Amino acid sequence: MPQQKDIVKIAIQMPGAYPQLIQLDQKKPLSAVIKEVCDGWNLSGPDNHALQYADGVQMYITESNRLDIKNGCILRLTKAPGCCAEDLYKGIQSADSGVRCDSLKQLANVSTDVTFAQEFISRDGHVLLVKIVEDGNESPLIMTHTLTSFFELMDHQIVSWENLSSAFIKKIASLVNAKVCDASIQQVSLALLESMVQSGRALYLLVKQEVTLERLLAHLQVANQQIQTKAMALLMALLQTAGDADRQELFAFLSKKNLRQYIYKNIIHSSGAVGDEMAHYLYVLQSVTLNHLEPRMRTPLDCYSQDQREVLHTLRQAAFETESENSLSNERRRSLCAKEFRKLGFSNNSNPGQDLVRAPPGLLALDTMEYFSSRYPDAYSRFVLENSSREDKHECPFARSSIQLTLVLCEILRIGDPPSETGADYHPIFFSQDRLVEELFCVCIQLLNKTWKEMRATQEDFDKVMQVVREQITRTLSSKPTSLELFKNKVNALNYGEILKLRQTERLHQEETLALPVVELKERLKPELMDLIRQQRLNRLCQGTLFRKISSRRRQDKLWYCRLSPNHKVLHYGDVEEDTESPAIESLQEKIPVADIKALLTGKDCPHMKENKGKQTKEVLDLAFSITYDVEDYSLNFIASSRADFCLWTDGLSVLLGRDMGSESMRSELEILLSMEIKLRLLDLENVQIPDLAPPVPLPPSNYHFCYDFNATEQ
């Protein structure tokens, strides 16, 4: 963490006075700073004043939080917390209802500050608020301010909720239970009860006894979204704090009252998108409700349990029409059962319960299979018989698939995971469908069979199929289907071919996303590398090049040389002998100042190409270029010996003229340099020492006997 600066420049305001700009010395006691500010305004009694933030949360400045002050902060000189607490304590006891109302309104605002809360509570101000609530003689507005102030004071946890009297709790509960009551009062009363329930078991029992659940559910049907949200929060607190027995009792009551339909009809469906706070409570309710399946999910099958073994045999008998087993010998009956359990998709034919000892999904997998076989017997029989009669090794094992699918659903729905504090990812389908996990299983096991056939899978492809099915379910649930029928239609439309298309699209998008930083890096590197190419072109012109003159008879009879001066200001050229390789610049008699060059021409636009129009081949046209100078009356004409020389000279001359290089050679070299530079930039060179010099080339071997002599006789 960086060290806090000792001096902070701030502004301090006070109503009716010009602001003071001061340099706050953080090492100086805060009381001394306040005294200096008071002296600046000629105020007496600095002990009765304090500093507050003027913007945002108007929190008091104390010795413990003063280091949070930043340069440019605006503070306000105000009453000290103790003085403010004393004034408000007296104000809420005034005989004038207007004074009481204003004092309580101000108290509700300032109670969010812990420094003030400590001062007010030290005067037993919270006890006075409790008395006002218990008496219940005030107007709705005063009662709202009183309850809000009390809630803000208690939120600092200076006073324990368990110190509250039963009379006060009953009074708050009566406000929630009242059929006719001010909405603001009910809203803050619901928030108070939620905090009480979360504070301990004793208060939970008292609130549970006093609050009418019928009335709590009625709050979910009102148009006021704030009351809906607070009612849902209290309901969640009751469910989460309750023990197992109480929770089951609450679940039974809520199921009887069709809580899901209440929520779906009055919150989700009617309002469309819900607020973030309500979404969190819906997520919590979904998690808490689904977690009643956790014991079954965590419990493995007991191979010695007669009831569980009978369920397994019920699954077998529902799938296959068999002759009366009572007439068979024990050995024949065991053989028949093992054969049918194998067709049913169990790995352990003789003892299929062993397939269910893994927990999760434990007994929940047995429950889902039994539900499917009894709820949709035709679909169950069709699934099993269709795959048990196949002989092409493409059969889909029902039992193995069901066990893994149940586990997948538990993971997707997060069964067994405690609700997250920030979670808000609820599924609308949960609130419109009873026995969601079982019904989802029935849809998805048939989807699995369909996907298995689309993939032409074998037993070796089992994990691949499950990955696709998981993706089909996850993608469909992410679209927030509001009913099981809608989920079924969407998930079946998302076949294996569609999954492959979506994967390809996402992969391309990911590659494009990953490529963006590389593209940005390329753009940043281009100017530097273009400068490098320009410099190379000019250096090449300084070295010079040998050109041939082509006469009208197409006979190459003369040579001439052209080069750029080292200061890049003059082109020197002249005729040379054939055996000359690199003549000195002083031997070249002709010269053209670069400043006099007017234009660069190429191809058929060159003067020497126009003079012999129709007589030049395409090869010569592609290598011809000229420069015009001296008001374009004169020209120097070139025919390069190769395309490489043509590109070097036209690029170099363009650089001299202040133009962009445009040759294909430049573009190719730029791409090569960019590729090499990016690869070097992206290399992981941590702890790798790069040598300054290239490694030496090793000496050639003393002989080449290691080469294999392949002759025709060995063919």
XYZ file of C-alpha atoms in Angstrom:
715
model
C 0.000 0.000 0.000
C 1.370 3.466 -0.833
C 2.178 5.658 2.179
C -0.450 8.329 2.954
C 0.811 11.846 2.284
C 1.052 14.081 5.318
C -0.473 17.146 3.622
C -3.920 17.049 1.942
C -5.423 20.046 0.148
C -9.142 20.368 0.931
C -12.013 22.862 1.013
C -14.219 23.424 4.075
C -17.707 24.891 3.820
C -20.121 26.456 6.277
C -23.551 27.961 5.489
C -23.379 31.737 5.136
C -19.578 31.921 4.882
C -16.941 31.765 2.188
C -15.217 28.343 1.934
C -11.791 27.929 3.458
C -9.053 26.297 1.393
C -6.607 24.644 3.760
C -3.728 22.242 3.727
C -4.682 19.542 6.205
C -1.698 18.221 8.124
C -2.555 14.615 8.876
C -0.062 14.533 11.726
C -1.818 17.375 13.543
C -4.606 16.383 16.000
C -8.090 16.743 14.501
C -9.170 18.959 17.403
C -6.404 21.407 16.519
C -7.499 21.442 12.863
C -11.118 22.173 13.871
C -9.950 24.981 16.177
C -8.030 26.626 13.317
C -11.087 26.383 11.050
C -13.310 27.909 13.759
C -10.788 30.699 14.307
C -10.873 31.427 10.583
C -14.592 32.140 10.864
C -14.381 33.688 14.344
C -16.451 30.893 15.863
C -16.307 30.065 19.553
C -16.530 26.637 21.123
C -14.512 24.463 18.730
C -15.364 21.444 20.888
C -18.985 21.775 19.749
C -18.034 21.463 16.086
C -16.948 18.626 13.840
C -16.114 17.982 10.177
C -18.304 16.036 7.792
C -18.070 15.092 4.136
C -20.173 17.586 2.199
C -20.922 15.241 -0.715
C -22.249 11.704 -0.861
C -22.530 9.914 2.474
C -22.183 12.740 4.992
C -19.981 10.841 7.403
C -18.239 12.449 10.350
C -14.453 12.803 10.159
C -12.713 11.090 13.082
C -9.159 10.226 13.987
C -9.785 6.672 12.780
C -11.037 7.561 9.301
C -9.222 10.853 8.568
C -6.615 9.093 6.398
C -9.378 8.426 3.853
C -9.493 12.145 3.014
C -8.141 12.749 -0.497
C -6.860 15.854 -2.239
C -9.766 17.957 -3.477
C -12.283 16.690 -0.912
C -14.977 19.110 0.224
C -15.763 19.000 3.950
C -18.348 20.832 5.999
C -18.119 22.295 9.466
C -21.134 21.121 11.463
C -22.304 20.295 14.974
C -20.263 17.770 16.896
C -21.892 14.291 17.027
C -22.566 14.654 20.764
C -24.256 18.032 20.354
C -26.316 16.781 17.426
C -27.369 13.677 19.388
C -28.373 15.795 22.391
C -30.422 18.180 20.263
C -32.255 15.373 18.441
C -32.829 13.477 21.684
C -34.602 16.554 23.054
C -36.368 17.255 19.765
C -38.106 13.878 19.551
C -39.557 14.477 23.048
C -40.995 17.854 22.118
C -44.691 18.493 22.668
C -44.856 19.987 19.173
C -45.576 17.215 16.651
C -43.911 19.255 13.894
C -40.683 19.478 15.878
C -40.878 15.753 16.666
C -41.400 14.905 12.993
C -38.495 17.077 11.805
C -36.192 15.714 14.519
C -37.043 12.101 13.671
C -36.597 12.764 9.953
C -33.138 14.226 10.593
C -32.388 11.353 12.954
C -33.206 8.812 10.225
C -30.644 10.459 7.956
C -27.817 10.989 10.425
C -28.169 7.581 12.133
C -26.360 5.949 9.215
C -23.143 7.386 10.700
C -21.612 5.113 13.333
C -20.009 8.022 15.239
C -23.371 9.686 15.722
C -25.063 6.352 16.480
C -22.658 5.738 19.369
C -23.438 9.163 20.847
C -27.212 8.768 20.477
C -27.284 5.230 21.871
C -25.105 6.301 24.823
C -28.013 8.627 25.781
C -30.452 5.666 25.543
C -31.975 7.268 22.493
C -32.837 3.840 21.045
C -34.880 3.095 24.195
C -36.869 6.256 23.582
C -37.590 5.114 20.001
C -38.770 1.721 21.268
C -41.218 3.448 23.616
C -42.622 5.584 20.772
C -43.232 2.436 18.714
C -44.792 0.492 21.588
C -47.158 3.368 22.420
C -48.211 3.601 18.786
C -49.862 7.010 19.227
C -47.990 8.880 16.509
C -48.962 9.674 12.928
C -47.881 7.320 10.116
C -45.180 9.761 8.983
C -43.666 10.068 12.461
C -43.925 6.292 12.928
C -42.103 5.730 9.618
C -39.242 8.054 10.623
C -39.077 6.394 14.059
C -38.846 2.869 12.646
C -36.305 3.934 10.021
C -34.136 5.647 12.649
C -34.286 2.590 14.889
C -33.366 0.265 12.007
C -30.348 2.402 11.046
C -29.145 2.578 14.657
C -29.465 -1.178 15.173
C -27.683 -1.867 11.875
C -24.387 -0.742 13.478
C -24.645 -3.705 15.918
C -23.818 -1.489 18.889
C -26.875 -2.879 20.679
C -27.824 -6.561 20.362
C -31.168 -7.388 18.769
C -31.659 -9.965 21.529
C -32.050 -7.132 24.065
C -35.379 -6.145 22.494
C -38.515 -6.804 24.498
C -41.174 -9.230 23.335
C -43.696 -6.370 23.459
C -41.689 -4.416 20.898
C -41.318 -7.454 18.617
C -45.037 -8.177 18.836
C -45.780 -4.560 17.956
C -43.584 -4.771 14.830
C -45.216 -8.087 13.879
C -48.661 -6.533 14.298
C -47.706 -3.793 11.842
C -46.737 -6.477 9.313
C -49.891 -8.495 9.949
C -52.191 -5.478 9.694
C -54.432 -5.556 6.618
C -54.646 -1.760 6.560
C -51.376 -0.024 7.249
C -49.146 2.609 5.684
C -46.899 1.027 3.006
C -43.750 2.762 4.296
C -44.387 1.460 7.819
C -44.904 -2.084 6.599
C -41.776 -1.915 4.449
C -39.436 -0.938 7.285
C -41.249 -3.313 9.694
C -40.555 -6.229 7.356
C -36.877 -5.207 7.246
C -36.750 -5.083 11.049
C -38.232 -8.570 11.383
C -35.741 -9.936 8.839
C -32.817 -8.625 10.906
C -34.354 -10.070 14.089
C -34.749 -13.521 12.531
C -31.128 -13.504 11.329
C -29.791 -12.461 14.749
C -30.540 -15.649 16.656
C -32.693 -18.714 17.276
C -34.751 -17.174 20.100
C -35.899 -14.208 18.027
C -36.570 -16.526 15.071
C -38.999 -18.542 17.181
C -40.718 -15.408 18.468
C -41.101 -13.885 14.991
C -42.262 -17.209 13.544
C -44.903 -17.352 16.284
C -46.117 -13.778 15.781
C -46.023 -13.317 12.006
C -48.927 -14.751 10.057
C -47.578 -16.590 7.021
C -50.877 -16.036 5.268
C -50.320 -12.315 5.593
C -46.685 -12.648 4.530
C -47.777 -14.391 1.318
C -50.362 -11.680 0.772
C -47.549 -9.123 0.730
C -46.156 -10.922 -2.328
C -49.338 -10.120 -4.234
C -49.344 -6.342 -3.715
C -48.339 -3.902 -6.439
C -45.670 -2.250 -4.269
C -42.388 -3.870 -5.360
C -40.547 -2.691 -2.246
C -43.014 -4.505 -0.003
C -42.791 -7.599 -2.244
C -39.001 -7.557 -1.930
C -38.984 -7.093 1.860
C -41.623 -9.809 2.305
C -39.525 -12.189 0.209
C -36.441 -11.269 2.260
C -38.253 -12.117 5.519
C -39.497 -15.386 4.037
C -35.944 -16.304 3.010
C -34.645 -15.453 6.488
C -37.271 -17.736 8.062
C -36.389 -20.606 5.699
C -32.632 -20.258 6.154
C -32.738 -19.901 9.953
C -35.226 -22.715 10.511
C -34.106 -26.157 11.610
C -34.816 -29.205 9.464
C -38.187 -29.930 11.094
C -39.365 -26.297 10.920
C -38.129 -26.001 7.348
C -40.095 -29.041 6.248
C -43.161 -27.589 7.970
C -42.660 -24.292 6.143
C -42.185 -26.121 2.841
C -45.384 -28.058 3.409
C -47.292 -24.851 4.125
C -45.804 -23.029 1.149
C -46.513 -25.969 -1.152
C -50.092 -26.084 0.075
C -50.472 -22.391 -0.669
C -48.846 -22.736 -4.120
C -46.088 -20.275 -3.310
C -44.420 -20.890 -6.669
C -47.555 -19.943 -8.531
C -47.917 -16.834 -6.319
C -44.404 -15.726 -7.203
C -44.655 -16.643 -10.869
C -48.008 -14.928 -11.355
C -47.542 -11.837 -9.195
C -43.821 -11.129 -9.472
C -42.097 -12.753 -12.438
C -44.849 -12.984 -15.036
C -46.667 -9.742 -14.193
C -43.651 -7.452 -13.863
C -41.406 -9.046 -16.489
C -37.869 -8.235 -15.318
C -37.485 -8.089 -11.546
C -35.072 -5.885 -9.612
C -31.632 -7.056 -8.524
C -32.636 -7.431 -4.865
C -35.745 -9.469 -5.704
C -33.738 -11.568 -8.176
C -31.351 -12.443 -5.354
C -34.183 -13.563 -3.082
C -35.724 -15.636 -5.880
C -32.333 -17.261 -6.354
C -32.089 -17.973 -2.624
C -35.604 -19.432 -2.514
C -34.770 -21.675 -5.453
C -31.550 -22.848 -3.790
C -33.115 -23.431 -0.374
C -36.063 -25.294 -1.883
C -34.000 -27.503 -4.188
C -31.632 -28.337 -1.355
C -34.293 -30.569 0.207
C -33.062 -33.094 -2.386
C -29.543 -32.999 -0.965
C -30.025 -35.872 1.535
C -31.128 -38.205 -1.278
C -28.282 -36.981 -3.473
C -25.681 -37.604 -0.732
C -27.002 -41.055 0.279
C -25.696 -44.075 -1.645
C -27.934 -47.034 -2.380
C -27.936 -49.724 0.299
C -27.582 -53.052 -1.481
C -29.124 -54.778 1.569
C -32.248 -52.563 1.596
C -35.220 -54.606 0.493
C -37.206 -51.490 -0.489
C -34.456 -50.148 -2.726
C -33.921 -53.554 -4.336
C -37.620 -53.754 -5.085
C -37.458 -50.375 -6.859
C -34.686 -51.737 -9.073
C -36.741 -54.801 -9.936
C -39.756 -52.576 -10.600
C -37.683 -50.697 -13.182
C -36.706 -53.984 -14.805
C -40.207 -55.398 -14.844
C -41.689 -52.167 -16.251
C -39.303 -52.350 -19.192
C -39.590 -56.029 -20.146
C -42.563 -58.352 -20.453
C -41.245 -61.502 -18.815
C -42.783 -64.850 -18.027
C -43.777 -65.547 -14.458
C -40.589 -65.621 -12.452
C -42.123 -67.715 -9.691
C -42.129 -70.759 -11.955
C -38.412 -70.438 -12.702
C -35.608 -71.986 -10.752
C -33.397 -69.699 -8.736
C -30.518 -70.077 -11.179
C -32.747 -69.406 -14.174
C -34.321 -66.394 -12.465
C -30.908 -64.902 -11.595
C -29.720 -65.407 -15.159
C -32.840 -63.757 -16.559
C -32.537 -60.791 -14.162
C -28.863 -60.306 -14.975
C -29.626 -60.329 -18.708
C -32.423 -57.761 -18.336
C -30.404 -55.505 -16.029
C -27.655 -55.553 -18.662
C -30.192 -54.505 -21.317
C -31.415 -51.811 -18.945
C -27.899 -50.327 -19.005
C -26.450 -51.337 -15.619
C -22.729 -52.109 -15.520
C -23.040 -54.635 -12.692
C -25.635 -57.094 -14.001
C -25.711 -59.387 -11.004
C -25.878 -56.584 -8.439
C -27.131 -53.374 -10.156
C -27.254 -51.519 -6.850
C -23.471 -51.199 -7.059
C -23.957 -48.686 -9.890
C -25.745 -46.382 -7.441
C -23.290 -46.416 -4.556
C -21.648 -43.257 -5.880
C -22.992 -40.209 -4.059
C -23.783 -37.815 -5.593
C -26.117 -38.599 -7.303
C -26.887 -41.465 -4.874
C -30.528 -42.354 -4.314
C -31.657 -39.298 -6.287
C -30.710 -41.113 -9.499
C -32.937 -44.026 -8.472
C -35.750 -41.562 -7.720
C -35.514 -39.928 -11.154
C -35.495 -43.272 -12.965
C -38.497 -44.469 -10.989
C -40.326 -41.171 -11.634
C -39.713 -41.452 -15.387
C -40.865 -45.058 -15.549
C -44.089 -44.362 -13.620
C -44.894 -40.880 -14.942
C -44.139 -41.593 -18.611
C -44.292 -45.408 -18.975
C -44.589 -45.393 -22.773
C -41.531 -43.179 -23.248
C -39.624 -45.278 -20.716
C -40.436 -48.585 -22.435
C -39.654 -47.118 -25.856
C -36.242 -45.862 -24.683
C -35.202 -49.171 -23.131
C -36.561 -51.526 -25.803
C -35.203 -49.449 -28.672
C -31.666 -49.618 -27.310
C -31.731 -53.125 -25.842
C -32.643 -54.651 -29.226
C -29.806 -52.990 -31.180
C -26.884 -55.149 -32.263
C -24.698 -52.511 -33.942
C -22.876 -51.396 -30.753
C -24.720 -48.047 -30.883
C -27.120 -48.755 -28.010
C -27.594 -46.005 -25.415
C -27.434 -47.431 -21.838
C -30.467 -46.150 -19.922
C -29.218 -46.735 -16.362
C -25.713 -45.395 -16.882
C -27.088 -42.383 -18.780
C -29.703 -41.706 -16.078
C -27.167 -41.775 -13.260
C -24.832 -39.371 -15.051
C -27.688 -37.111 -16.206
C -28.977 -36.795 -12.634
C -25.515 -35.716 -11.543
C -25.375 -33.175 -14.385
C -28.729 -31.684 -13.345
C -27.579 -31.453 -9.715
C -24.475 -29.550 -10.826
C -26.356 -27.206 -13.163
C -29.018 -26.411 -10.554
C -26.352 -26.279 -7.781
C -28.230 -28.663 -5.510
C -26.338 -28.962 -2.245
C -24.424 -25.696 -2.693
C -25.233 -22.971 -0.149
C -26.687 -19.816 -1.711
C -24.130 -17.181 -2.609
C -24.388 -13.768 -0.973
C -24.384 -12.110 -4.404
C -26.177 -14.819 -6.407
C -29.078 -13.711 -8.598
C -29.208 -16.402 -11.300
C -32.637 -17.904 -10.673
C -34.604 -20.000 -13.188
C -38.158 -18.764 -13.913
C -39.093 -22.355 -14.836
C -38.568 -23.331 -11.180
C -41.514 -21.178 -10.073
C -43.906 -22.516 -12.715
C -43.137 -26.217 -12.293
C -43.506 -28.619 -9.369
C -40.927 -31.414 -9.014
C -38.630 -29.527 -11.343
C -35.650 -31.901 -11.154
C -37.742 -34.976 -11.937
C -39.583 -33.285 -14.805
C -36.358 -31.906 -16.243
C -34.894 -35.387 -16.036
C -37.793 -36.846 -18.031
C -37.277 -34.310 -20.815
C -33.488 -34.527 -20.798
C -33.191 -38.342 -20.750
C -35.181 -38.430 -23.984
C -33.022 -35.605 -25.313
C -29.949 -37.675 -24.453
C -31.252 -40.616 -26.461
C -31.952 -38.292 -29.411
C -28.486 -36.728 -29.230
C -26.902 -40.175 -28.921
C -28.465 -41.193 -32.230
C -27.529 -37.895 -33.914
C -23.899 -38.433 -32.914
C -24.020 -42.149 -33.891
C -22.310 -42.750 -30.571
C -20.951 -45.957 -29.070
C -20.040 -46.746 -25.475
C -16.612 -45.160 -26.047
C -18.343 -41.854 -26.874
C -20.362 -41.733 -23.634
C -18.461 -38.789 -22.113
C -18.644 -36.806 -25.374
C -22.413 -37.263 -25.528
C -22.792 -36.144 -21.911
C -20.760 -33.002 -22.646
C -23.082 -32.132 -25.537
C -26.198 -32.824 -23.444
C -24.850 -30.658 -20.608
C -24.280 -27.868 -23.125
C -27.786 -28.275 -24.566
C -29.344 -28.008 -21.094
C -27.160 -25.114 -19.957
C -27.703 -23.066 -23.101
C -31.468 -23.609 -22.968
C -31.764 -22.693 -19.275
C -29.686 -19.553 -19.890
C -32.455 -18.324 -22.208
C -34.753 -18.226 -19.122
C -37.651 -20.423 -20.334
C -40.749 -19.781 -18.240
C -42.373 -23.206 -18.585
C -41.411 -26.840 -18.992
C -43.070 -26.992 -22.403
C -41.041 -24.037 -23.608
C -37.870 -25.634 -22.258
C -38.703 -28.882 -24.029
C -39.248 -27.154 -27.368
C -36.064 -25.101 -27.126
C -33.788 -27.899 -25.955
C -34.977 -30.289 -28.671
C -34.474 -27.611 -31.324
C -30.887 -27.256 -30.105
C -29.728 -30.483 -31.766
C -26.184 -31.736 -32.193
C -25.780 -29.913 -35.516
C -26.793 -26.613 -33.903
C -24.362 -27.188 -31.049
C -21.529 -27.677 -33.562
C -22.507 -24.458 -35.355
C -22.616 -22.516 -32.088
C -19.242 -23.898 -31.031
C -17.720 -22.909 -34.372
C -19.186 -19.410 -34.173
C -17.952 -18.930 -30.602
C -14.530 -20.303 -31.484
C -14.213 -17.844 -34.383
C -15.389 -15.016 -32.139
C -12.890 -16.033 -29.493
C -10.102 -16.135 -32.054
C -11.113 -12.687 -33.277
C -11.188 -11.429 -29.704
C -7.772 -12.911 -29.009
C -6.499 -11.473 -32.309
C -7.514 -7.905 -31.386
C -4.492 -7.309 -29.114
C -2.233 -8.665 -31.878
C -3.832 -6.302 -34.410
C -3.341 -3.391 -32.013
C 0.278 -4.411 -31.466
C 0.804 -4.541 -35.231
C -0.513 -1.020 -35.614
C 1.826 0.193 -32.891
C 4.838 -1.519 -34.476
C 4.154 -0.416 -38.066
C 5.589 3.137 -37.863
C 8.854 1.878 -36.392
C 9.228 -0.871 -38.977
C 8.266 1.450 -41.853
C 11.076 3.770 -40.754
C 13.421 0.805 -40.850
C 12.366 -0.062 -44.428
C 12.699 3.589 -45.527
C 16.199 3.731 -44.089
C 17.117 0.487 -45.859
C 15.847 1.874 -49.187
C 17.882 5.064 -48.825
C 20.995 3.079 -47.857
C 20.489 0.934 -50.954
C 20.268 4.047 -53.147
C 23.474 5.320 -51.544
C 25.222 2.085 -52.586
C 24.025 2.643 -56.155
C 22.940 0.334 -58.974
C 24.214 -0.505 -62.468
C 21.692 0.101 -65.254
C 21.775 -0.731 -68.997
C 20.755 1.583 -71.781
C 18.491 -0.031 -74.351
C 18.750 1.450 -77.832
C 15.964 1.663 -80.374
C 17.367 -1.507 -81.881
C 16.867 -3.345 -78.610
C 20.628 -3.815 -78.319
C 22.027 -3.431 -74.823
C 25.182 -1.578 -75.673
C 25.948 0.860 -72.835
C 26.055 0.776 -69.022
C 25.515 3.617 -66.598
C 25.553 3.897 -62.825
C 23.397 5.922 -60.433
C 23.742 6.461 -56.701
C 22.505 8.788 -53.977
C 24.907 10.989 -52.053
C 25.424 10.085 -48.375
C 23.588 13.242 -47.289
C 20.594 12.242 -49.453
C 20.645 15.593 -51.327
C 22.049 14.697 -54.765
C 21.680 11.882 -57.303
C 24.996 11.168 -59.074
C 25.042 9.229 -62.361
C 27.223 8.614 -65.390
C 28.373 6.079 -67.997
C 30.728 3.329 -66.847
C 32.646 0.470 -68.371
C 31.187 -3.004 -68.362
C 33.589 -4.422 -65.794
C 32.888 -1.634 -63.286
C 31.122 -2.853 -60.145
C 30.853 0.094 -57.754
C 32.376 3.324 -59.083
C 33.324 6.107 -56.699
C 30.833 8.916 -56.425
C 33.461 11.412 -57.674
C 33.744 9.525 -60.969
C 30.089 10.082 -61.798
C 30.076 13.415 -63.643
C 26.332 14.047 -63.870
C 24.157 14.994 -60.914
C 20.604 16.039 -60.102
C 19.716 17.803 -56.826
C 16.953 15.926 -55.045
C 15.189 19.225 -54.433
C 14.792 19.639 -58.234
C 13.027 16.297 -58.720
C 9.404 16.950 -59.568
C 7.823 13.543 -60.171
C 8.379 9.782 -60.308
C 6.878 7.982 -63.321
C 6.593 4.240 -63.945
C 5.698 1.918 -66.808
C 4.078 3.349 -69.931
C 3.988 6.847 -68.397
C 7.780 7.085 -68.708
C 9.081 9.334 -71.528
C 11.410 6.643 -72.919
C 8.493 4.209 -73.053
C 6.285 6.735 -74.864
C 8.964 7.332 -77.501
C 9.037 3.646 -78.369
C 5.326 3.079 -77.901
C 4.207 -0.301 -79.167
C 7.761 -1.620 -79.391
C 8.352 -2.473 -75.727
C 7.512 -5.808 -74.163
C 5.481 -6.097 -70.970
C 8.637 -7.218 -69.174
C 10.426 -3.979 -70.047
C 7.379 -1.878 -69.147
C 7.243 -3.471 -65.693
C 10.889 -2.511 -65.049
C 10.842 1.042 -66.421
C 10.732 4.200 -64.281
C 11.744 7.845 -64.701
C 12.237 10.968 -62.676
C 11.418 14.415 -64.040
C 13.286 17.515 -62.928
C 13.975 21.146 -63.793
C 10.293 22.127 -64.212
C 9.562 18.721 -65.804
C 11.422 19.576 -69.012
C 14.074 16.977 -68.381
C 13.924 13.371 -67.266
C 16.272 10.642 -66.162
C 15.096 7.290 -67.453
C 15.758 3.902 -65.844
C 15.168 0.274 -66.771
C 15.888 -1.968 -63.778
C 17.642 -5.260 -64.309
C 15.194 -7.048 -61.960
C 11.907 -6.514 -60.186
C 13.772 -6.306 -56.872
C 15.876 -3.354 -58.124
C 12.738 -1.703 -59.507
C 11.016 -1.931 -56.094
C 14.100 -0.690 -54.228
C 14.549 2.364 -56.437
C 10.901 3.356 -56.764
C 10.474 3.017 -52.987
C 13.656 4.963 -52.315
C 12.735 7.759 -54.721
C 9.255 7.914 -53.163
C 10.863 8.380 -49.741
C 13.010 11.223 -51.117
C 9.895 12.867 -52.536
C 8.035 12.495 -49.224
C 5.545 9.965 -50.584
C 4.380 6.575 -49.340
C 6.156 3.490 -50.580
C 3.846 1.276 -52.612
C 5.803 -1.682 -53.958
C 4.867 -5.305 -53.348
C 8.391 -5.832 -51.997
C 7.760 -3.263 -49.261
C 4.475 -4.911 -48.258
C 6.071 -8.348 -48.134
C 9.026 -7.145 -46.055
C 6.729 -5.268 -43.676
C 4.635 -8.387 -43.098
C 7.746 -10.483 -42.431
C 9.143 -7.938 -39.992
C 5.787 -7.597 -38.208
C 5.458 -11.363 -37.878
C 8.968 -11.741 -36.470
C 8.591 -8.812 -34.076
C 5.234 -10.010 -32.737
C 6.566 -13.520 -32.205
C 9.472 -12.075 -30.250
C 7.158 -9.856 -28.201
C 4.890 -12.791 -27.361
C 7.699 -15.155 -26.388
C 7.875 -16.045 -22.733
C 11.422 -14.849 -22.078
C 11.227 -14.797 -18.288
C 14.569 -15.882 -16.796
C 15.955 -16.462 -20.326
C 19.203 -14.620 -21.010
C 19.508 -13.474 -24.629
C 23.158 -13.327 -25.792
C 24.469 -10.143 -27.384
C 26.362 -12.092 -30.069
C 25.133 -14.862 -32.339
C 26.499 -18.324 -31.503
C 29.506 -19.385 -33.635
C 28.926 -21.610 -36.653
C 30.411 -25.041 -35.941
C 33.238 -26.385 -38.090
C 32.293 -28.795 -40.890
C 32.705 -32.517 -40.108
C 35.972 -34.207 -40.968
C 34.163 -36.654 -43.254
C 30.714 -37.352 -44.595
C 30.601 -41.095 -44.051
C 27.351 -40.716 -42.189
C 25.575 -40.033 -45.518
C 23.785 -43.067 -46.881
C 24.704 -44.085 -50.397
C 21.507 -45.279 -51.967
C 22.285 -47.066 -55.233
C 20.108 -48.682 -57.803
C 21.002 -52.231 -56.796
C 19.245 -51.811 -53.459
C 15.937 -50.685 -54.932
